[in-house]
Short mmCIF file of C-alpha atoms and ligand atoms in Angstrom, two decimals:
data_model
loop_
_atom_site.label_atom_id
_atom_site.label_comp_id
_atom_site.label_asym_id
_atom_site.label_seq_id
_atom_site.Cartn_x
_atom_site.Cartn_y
_atom_site.Cartn_z
CA MET A 1 -100.60 -10.46 -4.47
CA ALA A 2 -99.59 -8.95 -2.01
CA GLU A 3 -95.51 -9.08 -1.70
CA THR A 4 -93.95 -7.51 1.72
CA GLY A 5 -91.76 -5.32 -0.43
CA THR A 6 -88.38 -6.03 1.43
CA PHE A 7 -85.42 -7.75 -0.08
CA VAL A 8 -81.49 -8.53 0.47
CA LEU A 9 -79.46 -7.52 -2.04
CA ALA A 10 -77.63 -9.95 -3.25
CA THR A 11 -73.91 -7.97 -4.87
CA THR A 12 -70.39 -7.76 -2.62
CA ASN A 13 -69.77 -4.88 -5.33
CA PRO A 14 -70.54 -1.67 -4.11
CA ASN A 15 -70.92 -0.17 -7.25
CA LYS A 16 -73.46 -2.33 -8.53
CA ALA A 17 -75.63 -1.80 -5.41
CA ARG A 18 -75.31 2.18 -5.33
CA GLU A 19 -77.12 2.41 -8.82
CA ILE A 20 -79.00 -0.85 -7.73
CA ARG A 21 -80.74 1.73 -5.41
CA GLU A 22 -80.96 4.37 -7.48
CA ILE A 23 -82.58 3.07 -9.52
CA PHE A 24 -85.24 1.30 -7.27
CA ALA A 25 -85.61 4.86 -5.55
CA VAL A 26 -87.15 6.60 -9.60
CA CYS A 27 -88.33 3.25 -10.25
CA ASP A 28 -90.38 1.33 -7.36
CA PRO A 29 -89.88 3.80 -3.87
CA GLY A 30 -90.94 1.11 -2.53
CA THR A 31 -89.28 -1.47 -2.42
CA GLU A 32 -86.81 -1.38 0.48
CA LEU A 33 -83.13 -2.82 0.29
CA VAL A 34 -81.74 -4.62 2.67
CA ASP A 35 -77.42 -4.90 2.72
CA ARG A 36 -75.81 -8.05 2.38
CA PRO A 37 -75.06 -9.49 5.85
CA PRO A 38 -71.85 -10.06 6.34
CA GLY A 39 -70.29 -13.50 6.57
CA VAL A 40 -72.01 -15.02 3.72
CA GLY A 41 -69.37 -16.15 2.12
CA GLU A 42 -68.25 -16.37 -1.08
CA ILE A 43 -70.44 -17.89 -3.78
CA GLU A 44 -68.37 -19.07 -6.56
CA GLU A 45 -70.19 -18.18 -10.31
CA THR A 46 -69.78 -21.62 -11.35
CA GLU A 47 -72.88 -21.46 -14.02
CA ASP A 48 -72.55 -21.05 -17.92
CA THR A 49 -75.65 -18.14 -17.98
CA PHE A 50 -75.86 -14.40 -16.35
CA LEU A 51 -79.05 -16.39 -15.73
CA GLY A 52 -77.86 -19.34 -13.88
CA ASN A 53 -74.64 -17.27 -11.65
CA ALA A 54 -77.89 -14.26 -10.92
CA ARG A 55 -79.66 -17.34 -9.76
CA LEU A 56 -76.98 -18.72 -7.65
CA LYS A 57 -76.02 -15.44 -5.27
CA ALA A 58 -80.06 -14.64 -5.27
CA ARG A 59 -80.59 -18.87 -3.65
CA ALA A 60 -77.68 -18.26 -1.44
CA LEU A 61 -78.56 -14.42 0.00
CA VAL A 62 -82.27 -16.77 0.41
CA GLU A 63 -80.23 -19.76 2.10
CA ALA A 64 -78.97 -17.68 4.61
CA THR A 65 -80.97 -14.45 5.22
CA GLY A 66 -84.60 -16.50 5.01
CA LEU A 67 -86.02 -13.31 3.30
CA PRO A 68 -86.49 -12.10 -0.29
CA ALA A 69 -83.64 -11.29 -1.65
CA ILE A 70 -82.14 -10.19 -4.94
CA ALA A 71 -79.26 -10.72 -6.98
CA GLU A 72 -77.73 -9.57 -10.97
CA ASP A 73 -74.98 -11.04 -13.56
CA THR A 74 -73.45 -8.34 -15.58
CA GLY A 75 -71.13 -9.01 -18.07
CA ILE A 76 -69.56 -7.43 -21.29
CA GLU A 77 -69.85 -9.29 -25.30
CA VAL A 78 -67.23 -8.76 -27.84
CA GLU A 79 -68.22 -8.94 -30.62
CA ALA A 80 -64.57 -9.04 -32.81
CA LEU A 81 -63.23 -11.55 -29.52
CA ALA A 82 -66.57 -14.26 -29.65
CA GLY A 83 -68.77 -12.73 -26.97
CA ALA A 84 -64.86 -12.88 -24.62
CA PRO A 85 -65.45 -11.75 -21.55
CA GLY A 86 -69.32 -12.43 -21.29
CA VAL A 87 -69.60 -14.45 -18.17
CA ARG A 88 -65.82 -14.43 -17.21
CA SER A 89 -66.40 -10.30 -16.64
CA ALA A 90 -65.73 -10.20 -13.22
CA ARG A 91 -62.05 -12.37 -14.07
CA TYR A 92 -60.94 -11.79 -17.55
CA ALA A 93 -57.04 -11.25 -16.92
CA GLY A 94 -58.15 -14.04 -13.46
CA GLU A 95 -58.74 -14.34 -9.59
CA PRO A 96 -58.58 -12.61 -7.50
CA SER A 97 -61.02 -10.02 -9.86
CA ASN A 98 -58.95 -7.10 -10.97
CA GLU A 99 -60.99 -3.73 -12.97
CA GLU A 100 -57.62 -2.55 -14.08
CA ALA A 101 -55.68 -5.11 -15.05
CA ASN A 102 -59.58 -6.95 -16.75
CA VAL A 103 -59.99 -3.24 -18.69
CA ASP A 104 -55.49 -3.63 -20.06
CA LYS A 105 -56.42 -7.45 -21.06
CA LEU A 106 -59.36 -6.10 -23.03
CA LEU A 107 -57.97 -2.94 -25.05
CA ALA A 108 -54.62 -5.91 -25.30
CA GLU A 109 -57.21 -8.26 -26.73
CA LEU A 110 -58.70 -6.40 -29.58
CA GLY A 111 -55.07 -5.08 -30.61
CA PRO A 112 -55.32 -2.16 -33.64
CA ARG A 113 -58.90 -2.80 -34.39
CA VAL A 114 -60.03 0.31 -35.06
CA GLY A 115 -62.52 2.12 -34.65
CA PRO A 116 -66.87 1.53 -33.53
CA GLU A 117 -67.29 -1.39 -36.78
CA GLN A 118 -64.92 -3.33 -35.98
CA ARG A 119 -65.06 -3.40 -32.05
CA ARG A 120 -68.46 -3.86 -31.22
CA ALA A 121 -69.63 -4.46 -27.49
CA ARG A 122 -72.88 -4.70 -25.54
CA PHE A 123 -73.00 -4.58 -21.85
CA VAL A 124 -75.37 -7.22 -20.82
CA THR A 125 -77.54 -7.62 -16.82
CA VAL A 126 -79.85 -10.54 -16.17
CA ALA A 127 -81.36 -9.54 -13.14
CA VAL A 128 -83.17 -12.08 -10.70
CA ALA A 129 -85.42 -11.67 -7.47
CA MET A 130 -86.38 -14.97 -4.89
CA TRP A 131 -88.82 -15.30 -2.68
CA PRO A 132 -87.84 -18.49 -0.07
CA ASP A 133 -90.46 -20.53 -1.20
CA GLY A 134 -88.67 -20.83 -4.85
CA ARG A 135 -91.01 -18.25 -6.78
CA GLU A 136 -88.29 -15.65 -9.23
CA ALA A 137 -88.88 -13.11 -11.04
CA SER A 138 -85.75 -12.46 -13.86
CA ALA A 139 -85.29 -9.80 -16.71
CA GLU A 140 -82.69 -8.94 -18.21
CA GLY A 141 -81.40 -5.18 -20.36
CA THR A 142 -78.69 -5.01 -22.67
CA VAL A 143 -76.94 -2.08 -24.16
CA GLU A 144 -74.66 -2.16 -27.13
CA GLY A 145 -71.56 0.10 -28.13
CA TRP A 146 -67.45 0.21 -28.40
CA ILE A 147 -64.64 0.28 -26.94
CA ALA A 148 -62.72 2.87 -27.26
CA GLY A 149 -58.76 2.51 -27.56
CA GLU A 150 -58.13 3.73 -24.80
CA ARG A 151 -59.82 5.02 -20.95
CA ARG A 152 -61.66 8.25 -21.23
CA GLY A 153 -63.07 10.04 -18.15
CA ARG A 154 -63.10 9.54 -14.04
CA GLY A 155 -66.72 7.90 -13.19
CA GLY A 156 -68.77 4.52 -12.85
CA PHE A 157 -66.25 0.93 -12.46
CA GLY A 158 -65.25 -1.76 -14.20
CA TYR A 159 -65.59 -1.38 -18.11
CA ASP A 160 -66.70 1.99 -18.10
CA PRO A 161 -63.26 3.90 -19.40
CA VAL A 162 -63.79 2.58 -22.42
CA PHE A 163 -67.32 0.52 -23.25
CA VAL A 164 -68.84 4.08 -25.69
CA PRO A 165 -72.68 3.08 -26.14
CA ASN A 166 -73.69 4.34 -29.34
CA GLY A 167 -75.35 7.82 -30.01
CA TYR A 168 -72.45 8.77 -27.87
CA ALA A 169 -69.88 10.26 -27.54
CA GLN A 170 -68.47 10.19 -24.71
CA SER A 171 -67.47 6.59 -22.30
CA PHE A 172 -69.58 5.77 -19.27
CA SER A 173 -67.81 7.08 -17.24
CA GLU A 174 -67.75 10.30 -19.25
CA LEU A 175 -71.38 10.40 -18.02
CA ALA A 176 -73.29 11.11 -15.16
CA GLU A 177 -73.87 8.58 -13.15
CA THR A 178 -78.38 9.62 -13.33
CA GLU A 179 -77.15 9.23 -17.42
CA LYS A 180 -75.97 6.46 -17.01
CA ASN A 181 -78.81 4.34 -15.36
CA ARG A 182 -81.68 5.74 -17.79
CA ILE A 183 -80.06 4.14 -20.42
CA SER A 184 -78.01 1.22 -19.22
CA HIS A 185 -77.58 -2.88 -18.84
CA ARG A 186 -78.23 -2.31 -15.69
CA GLY A 187 -80.41 0.90 -15.82
CA LEU A 188 -82.99 -1.64 -18.14
CA ALA A 189 -82.72 -4.76 -16.52
CA TRP A 190 -83.97 -3.70 -12.63
CA ALA A 191 -86.43 -0.81 -14.27
CA ARG A 192 -88.24 -3.81 -15.75
CA LEU A 193 -87.69 -5.63 -12.64
CA ALA A 194 -88.07 -3.46 -10.11
CA GLY A 195 -91.25 -2.34 -12.24
CA TRP A 196 -92.83 -5.72 -12.52
CA LEU A 197 -92.65 -5.77 -8.70
CA ARG A 198 -94.43 -2.15 -7.87
CA ASP A 199 -97.40 -3.66 -10.03
CA GLN A 200 -97.57 -7.00 -8.28
CA ARG A 201 -98.48 -5.19 -4.65
P1 ITT B 301 -71.65 -9.30 -7.62
O1 ITT B 301 -71.01 -10.45 -8.69
O2 ITT B 301 -71.34 -9.45 -6.40
O3 ITT B 301 -72.97 -8.67 -7.64
P2 ITT B 301 -69.26 -8.36 -8.93
O4 ITT B 301 -68.88 -7.09 -9.45
O5 ITT B 301 -68.28 -9.89 -9.12
O6 ITT B 301 -69.93 -8.28 -8.18
P3 ITT B 301 -70.46 -10.02 -12.11
O7 ITT B 301 -70.19 -11.02 -11.17
O8 ITT B 301 -71.43 -9.73 -12.16
O9 ITT B 301 -69.90 -8.30 -10.60
O10 ITT B 301 -68.96 -9.24 -12.58
C1 ITT B 301 -68.97 -8.46 -13.70
C2 ITT B 301 -67.58 -7.72 -13.59
O11 ITT B 301 -67.83 -6.74 -15.03
C3 ITT B 301 -67.49 -6.87 -11.99
O12 ITT B 301 -66.11 -7.88 -11.59
C4 ITT B 301 -67.26 -5.36 -12.81
O13 ITT B 301 -65.65 -5.27 -12.98
C5 ITT B 301 -67.71 -5.82 -14.65
N1 ITT B 301 -69.23 -4.50 -14.44
C6 ITT B 301 -70.78 -4.72 -13.72
N2 ITT B 301 -70.81 -4.18 -14.18
C7 ITT B 301 -70.54 -2.95 -15.10
C8 ITT B 301 -71.16 -2.02 -15.36
O14 ITT B 301 -71.96 -0.99 -15.01
N3 ITT B 301 -70.19 -1.41 -15.57
C9 ITT B 301 -69.25 -1.18 -15.88
N4 ITT B 301 -68.75 -2.29 -16.22
C10 ITT B 301 -69.66 -3.09 -14.98
#
């Protein structure tokens, strides 16, 4: 199957876009990523799964541009909170999405629980590629860890300051972005999908 290797990037989050571009540069430099064009309205994430929401975003960009598109949906699942915030991670503290408020709420909900065992969490990313003829491919990536008692570090975005991956003493905010991408939910999901796309050419 011969593919053109050009995709519109559906994400509106510049931090995600930067990480996805870095992952493709390593795993599939032959794929060209085009930024989401201005004028595509907000896409409501009405599904209750990461795959469902990633598909909604990819489909909206395919329909708006007539080009193949890639999209992802990501969330953080906290064991002691029965998997919350999960698919609601972007709007955990309400609308509009506010990363500071989301982290404050997560720390408050975990309250007095102490240590990695009581604060277990995982990030999940589902990555989707979709073509105008309706074909699609997807891949999932997860990373296990725990929620620190307070913010640590200045890098990253979203929940990174409070997420400590298993096997590390640092939060994602304290790791170099190349190291985060090597082990993260996003790094694993997109490395899988990018590798598959590369092998199709
Ligand atoms: P798009 O839907 O436009 O791609 P978004 O930021 O709204 O961008 P999501 O719906 O997937 O993305 O929401 C996931 C939320 O989880 C997002 O608001 C981030 O704050 C957070 N998040 C996503 N990836 C993260 C990461 O690698 N590290 C920390 N937090 C992350």
